[in-house]
Short mmCIF file of C-alpha atoms in Angstrom, two decimals:
data_model
loop_
_atom_site.label_atom_id
_atom_site.label_comp_id
_atom_site.label_asym_id
_atom_site.label_seq_id
_atom_site.Cartn_x
_atom_site.Cartn_y
_atom_site.Cartn_z
CA ASP A 125 10.61 3.45 -12.76
CA ILE A 126 10.18 0.51 -15.32
CA VAL A 127 6.66 0.21 -16.47
CA MET A 128 4.87 -3.66 -16.94
CA THR A 129 2.02 -3.52 -18.93
CA GLN A 130 -0.09 -6.67 -19.28
CA SER A 131 -2.61 -7.66 -21.44
CA PRO A 132 -5.78 -8.48 -21.61
CA ASP A 133 -7.11 -7.74 -18.38
CA SER A 134 -9.24 -10.37 -17.70
CA LEU A 135 -9.80 -13.72 -20.03
CA ALA A 136 -12.26 -16.21 -19.92
CA VAL A 137 -11.12 -19.56 -21.17
CA SER A 138 -12.81 -22.93 -21.74
CA LEU A 139 -11.77 -25.75 -18.98
CA GLY A 140 -8.73 -27.79 -21.26
CA GLU A 141 -8.50 -24.98 -23.32
CA ARG A 142 -5.01 -22.54 -23.78
CA ALA A 143 -4.83 -19.16 -21.55
CA THR A 144 -2.36 -17.08 -23.01
CA ILE A 145 -1.25 -13.89 -20.67
CA ASN A 146 1.36 -11.02 -22.62
CA CYS A 147 3.51 -8.75 -20.22
CA LYS A 148 5.23 -6.01 -21.97
CA SER A 149 8.10 -3.99 -20.48
CA SER A 150 9.22 -0.28 -21.11
CA GLN A 151 12.60 -1.46 -20.91
CA ASN A 152 15.11 -4.24 -21.43
CA LEU A 153 15.07 -6.54 -18.31
CA PHE A 154 17.50 -8.83 -20.70
CA TYR A 155 21.03 -8.85 -18.75
CA SER A 156 23.37 -10.45 -21.23
CA LYS A 157 26.19 -11.21 -18.45
CA TYR A 158 24.37 -13.68 -16.90
CA ASN A 159 22.45 -14.55 -19.84
CA GLN A 160 18.67 -13.91 -18.07
CA ASN A 161 15.80 -11.81 -18.46
CA TYR A 162 14.49 -10.64 -15.17
CA LEU A 163 10.64 -11.35 -14.47
CA ALA A 164 9.16 -13.31 -12.66
CA TRP A 165 4.76 -14.24 -12.89
CA TYR A 166 2.87 -14.84 -9.85
CA GLN A 167 -0.47 -16.17 -9.41
CA HIS A 168 -2.63 -14.93 -7.10
CA LYS A 169 -5.97 -16.57 -5.68
CA ALA A 170 -8.23 -14.73 -3.40
CA GLY A 171 -7.54 -15.08 0.16
CA GLN A 172 -4.38 -16.19 -0.01
CA PRO A 173 -1.23 -14.81 -0.49
CA PRO A 174 1.07 -14.99 -4.16
CA LYS A 175 2.83 -17.67 -5.34
CA LEU A 176 5.43 -17.63 -7.19
CA ILE A 177 5.25 -20.11 -10.38
CA LEU A 178 7.76 -18.94 -12.77
CA HIS A 179 10.96 -16.35 -12.85
CA TRP A 180 14.00 -15.68 -14.77
CA ALA A 181 11.03 -15.87 -17.84
CA SER A 182 11.04 -19.16 -18.39
CA THR A 183 11.94 -21.63 -14.94
CA ARG A 184 9.26 -22.84 -13.70
CA GLU A 185 8.95 -23.14 -9.28
CA SER A 186 9.38 -26.31 -7.87
CA GLY A 187 5.50 -27.97 -7.79
CA VAL A 188 3.83 -26.00 -10.63
CA PRO A 189 2.16 -27.99 -13.04
CA ASP A 190 3.96 -28.04 -16.26
CA ARG A 191 0.68 -26.61 -18.38
CA PHE A 192 2.64 -23.23 -16.91
CA SER A 193 5.43 -21.94 -19.62
CA GLY A 194 7.21 -18.89 -19.56
CA SER A 195 8.61 -17.66 -23.10
CA GLY A 196 10.06 -14.20 -24.76
CA SER A 197 12.87 -11.68 -24.00
CA GLY A 198 13.64 -8.44 -23.49
CA THR A 199 10.47 -6.53 -23.81
CA ASP A 200 8.17 -8.89 -24.32
CA PHE A 201 7.03 -12.07 -22.37
CA THR A 202 4.31 -14.54 -22.18
CA LEU A 203 2.56 -16.49 -19.57
CA THR A 204 0.83 -19.93 -20.97
CA ILE A 205 -1.26 -22.13 -19.02
CA SER A 206 -1.41 -24.96 -21.97
CA SER A 207 -4.61 -26.98 -20.70
CA LEU A 208 -6.62 -24.30 -18.58
CA GLN A 209 -7.88 -26.41 -15.29
CA ALA A 210 -10.45 -24.97 -12.73
CA GLU A 211 -7.62 -24.50 -9.99
CA ASP A 212 -5.90 -21.94 -12.15
CA VAL A 213 -8.40 -19.37 -11.93
CA ALA A 214 -6.62 -16.82 -10.34
CA VAL A 215 -5.23 -13.33 -11.10
CA TYR A 216 -1.72 -13.34 -13.11
CA TYR A 217 1.19 -10.85 -12.34
CA CYS A 218 4.34 -10.39 -13.89
CA GLN A 219 7.03 -8.71 -12.48
CA GLN A 220 10.55 -7.36 -13.49
CA TYR A 221 13.24 -7.29 -10.90
CA PHE A 222 16.14 -5.98 -13.51
CA GLY A 223 15.35 -2.43 -11.67
CA THR A 224 14.44 -0.78 -8.26
CA PRO A 225 11.80 -0.95 -7.51
CA GLN A 226 10.89 -3.86 -8.56
CA THR A 227 7.09 -3.04 -10.41
CA PHE A 228 4.77 -5.51 -10.93
CA GLY A 229 1.44 -5.27 -14.15
CA ARG A 230 -1.97 -4.66 -13.04
CA GLY A 231 -2.60 -8.37 -13.38
CA THR A 232 -4.79 -10.30 -15.56
CA LYS A 233 -7.93 -12.13 -14.24
CA VAL A 234 -8.00 -15.81 -15.71
CA GLU A 235 -11.80 -17.39 -15.20
CA ILE A 236 -13.58 -20.19 -16.77
CA LYS A 237 -15.54 -19.84 -19.50
CA GLN B 116 8.94 -26.12 5.92
CA VAL B 117 9.54 -22.23 5.37
CA HIS B 118 7.50 -20.24 7.01
CA LEU B 119 6.77 -16.88 7.29
CA VAL B 120 4.17 -15.52 10.12
CA GLN B 121 2.78 -12.27 10.36
CA SER B 122 1.42 -10.23 13.10
CA GLY B 123 -1.97 -9.60 13.46
CA ALA B 124 -4.33 -7.28 11.48
CA GLU B 125 -3.84 -3.51 12.85
CA ILE B 126 -6.38 -0.43 12.82
CA LYS B 127 -4.88 3.08 12.91
CA LYS B 128 -6.02 6.58 12.52
CA PRO B 129 -4.67 8.88 10.14
CA GLY B 130 -1.15 10.24 10.95
CA ALA B 131 -0.55 7.25 13.09
CA SER B 132 2.58 4.45 12.30
CA VAL B 133 2.20 0.98 11.68
CA LYS B 134 4.53 -1.90 12.81
CA ILE B 135 3.96 -4.83 11.30
CA SER B 136 6.47 -8.01 12.21
CA CYS B 137 7.41 -11.07 9.97
CA LYS B 138 9.08 -14.09 12.00
CA THR B 139 10.63 -16.22 9.74
CA SER B 140 12.07 -20.26 10.06
CA GLY B 141 12.95 -23.16 8.20
CA TYR B 142 15.39 -21.96 6.87
CA THR B 143 18.95 -19.67 7.81
CA PHE B 144 17.42 -16.70 8.03
CA THR B 145 20.66 -14.46 6.66
CA ASN B 146 20.69 -16.25 3.32
CA TYR B 147 17.82 -15.07 1.74
CA PHE B 148 16.39 -11.31 1.03
CA ILE B 149 12.89 -10.28 2.47
CA HIS B 150 10.84 -8.21 0.58
CA TRP B 151 7.83 -6.65 1.67
CA VAL B 152 4.69 -6.26 -0.68
CA ARG B 153 1.54 -4.79 -0.15
CA GLN B 154 -2.14 -4.80 -1.70
CA ALA B 155 -4.87 -2.00 -1.33
CA PRO B 156 -8.46 -3.37 -1.50
CA GLY B 157 -9.51 -3.98 -5.25
CA GLN B 158 -6.29 -2.99 -6.51
CA GLY B 159 -2.63 -5.16 -7.74
CA LEU B 160 0.15 -6.02 -6.05
CA GLU B 161 2.65 -2.90 -5.13
CA TRP B 162 6.29 -3.44 -4.17
CA MET B 163 7.43 -1.55 -1.35
CA GLY B 164 11.18 -2.67 -0.48
CA PHE B 165 13.09 -5.47 0.59
CA ILE B 166 15.44 -5.78 3.39
CA ASN B 167 19.45 -8.18 3.31
CA PRO B 168 18.80 -9.74 6.27
CA SER B 169 22.45 -10.57 6.82
CA ASN B 170 23.89 -6.84 6.70
CA GLY B 171 20.97 -4.47 7.03
CA GLU B 172 21.27 -3.12 3.96
CA LYS B 173 17.94 -1.94 2.79
CA VAL B 174 16.21 -0.76 -0.76
CA TYR B 175 13.28 1.38 -0.51
CA THR B 176 10.85 2.54 -2.94
CA GLN B 177 10.90 6.30 -3.77
CA ARG B 178 7.31 6.89 -2.91
CA PHE B 179 7.83 5.62 0.69
CA GLN B 180 11.11 7.34 1.41
CA GLY B 181 11.24 8.83 4.46
CA ARG B 182 8.58 7.65 6.07
CA LEU B 183 9.46 3.64 5.41
CA THR B 184 11.57 1.67 7.97
CA MET B 185 12.32 -2.25 7.93
CA ALA B 186 14.66 -3.90 10.18
CA ARG B 187 15.64 -6.84 11.12
CA ASP B 188 16.37 -9.17 13.93
CA THR B 189 19.08 -11.68 13.86
CA SER B 190 18.25 -13.71 17.30
CA THR B 191 14.81 -14.30 16.17
CA SER B 192 15.28 -14.37 12.81
CA THR B 193 12.25 -11.65 12.35
CA VAL B 194 11.79 -9.05 10.42
CA TYR B 195 10.26 -5.59 10.67
CA MET B 196 7.86 -2.94 8.56
CA ASP B 197 7.47 0.21 10.15
CA LEU B 198 5.17 2.84 8.19
CA SER B 199 4.53 6.03 9.44
CA SER B 200 2.25 9.14 8.72
CA LEU B 201 -0.69 7.12 7.55
CA THR B 202 -3.42 8.03 5.16
CA SER B 203 -5.81 6.23 3.84
CA ASP B 204 -4.33 5.28 1.11
CA ASP B 205 -1.84 3.48 2.98
CA THR B 206 -5.06 0.84 4.02
CA ALA B 207 -4.04 -2.63 2.76
CA LEU B 208 -2.96 -6.11 3.17
CA TYR B 209 0.91 -6.18 3.57
CA TYR B 210 3.08 -9.50 3.07
CA CYS B 211 6.52 -10.14 3.74
CA ALA B 212 8.12 -12.73 0.97
CA LYS B 213 11.25 -14.64 1.27
CA ASP B 214 13.63 -14.19 -2.01
CA VAL B 215 14.32 -16.95 -3.55
CA GLY B 216 18.18 -16.34 -3.67
CA GLY B 217 21.22 -17.71 -5.39
CA SER B 218 21.64 -14.46 -6.92
CA SER B 219 23.61 -11.51 -5.09
CA ILE B 220 20.61 -9.22 -5.99
CA ALA B 221 17.18 -9.17 -5.01
CA VAL B 222 15.20 -11.82 -7.07
CA ALA B 223 11.39 -12.43 -6.58
CA ALA B 224 9.75 -13.76 -3.96
CA ASN B 225 8.85 -17.85 -3.44
CA SER B 226 7.10 -18.06 0.15
CA TRP B 227 5.38 -15.57 1.64
CA GLY B 228 3.60 -14.64 5.21
CA GLN B 229 0.00 -14.79 5.56
CA GLY B 230 -0.69 -10.94 5.11
CA THR B 231 -1.50 -8.27 7.61
CA LEU B 232 -4.47 -6.17 7.00
CA VAL B 233 -4.16 -2.78 8.01
CA THR B 234 -6.82 -0.32 7.78
CA VAL B 235 -6.03 3.18 7.71
CA SER B 236 -9.71 5.40 9.59
CA SER B 237 -10.70 8.13 11.58
#
């Protein structure tokens, strides 16, 4: 199985500041035939189902604020929240869908400092 | 508007089975894979597998092989997940989720059910 390693486990950021979450895959997630990285990012708030915010590593879902962005390729990826808002407090997961089973990282808890 | 509505919470004894339904609406049922994901208390997300409602093709995570069954009913746009031989380790919140689509493979999930809590306890 492809192992997804996220860092840090948690981070506290001041309102309006940048939050950066890293995700490393044990295998290459880039499929050259389709020029895509098979990686998604989810936001999971307590008491709610997860919410997809990015897939194909950097494609933002409809309605997701543009302060959320994804970057990286191959085995190393980053989710950036450019200006943290109070409503962004959540656990964030990366997920690969390059191989079966799909696998998630262990999650990164984002809080307000 | 896309909706996925799951059946209610279940309490089961060890060794029993549980069947969860996921009724979908607001889109063409056969055009999108349905994923199942669970979250045990205090733990992260765990992908269990998916079903292709168009042809019934299923892919399960190896660790659930032999005790996980997914099915679909195209007449009611409903997907079912059956997990047998339950242990306390299966206590979790179970989600069904609709695939993003636009690909011949299962991708990510952009619409989720509300979750079904399954508690396994003697």
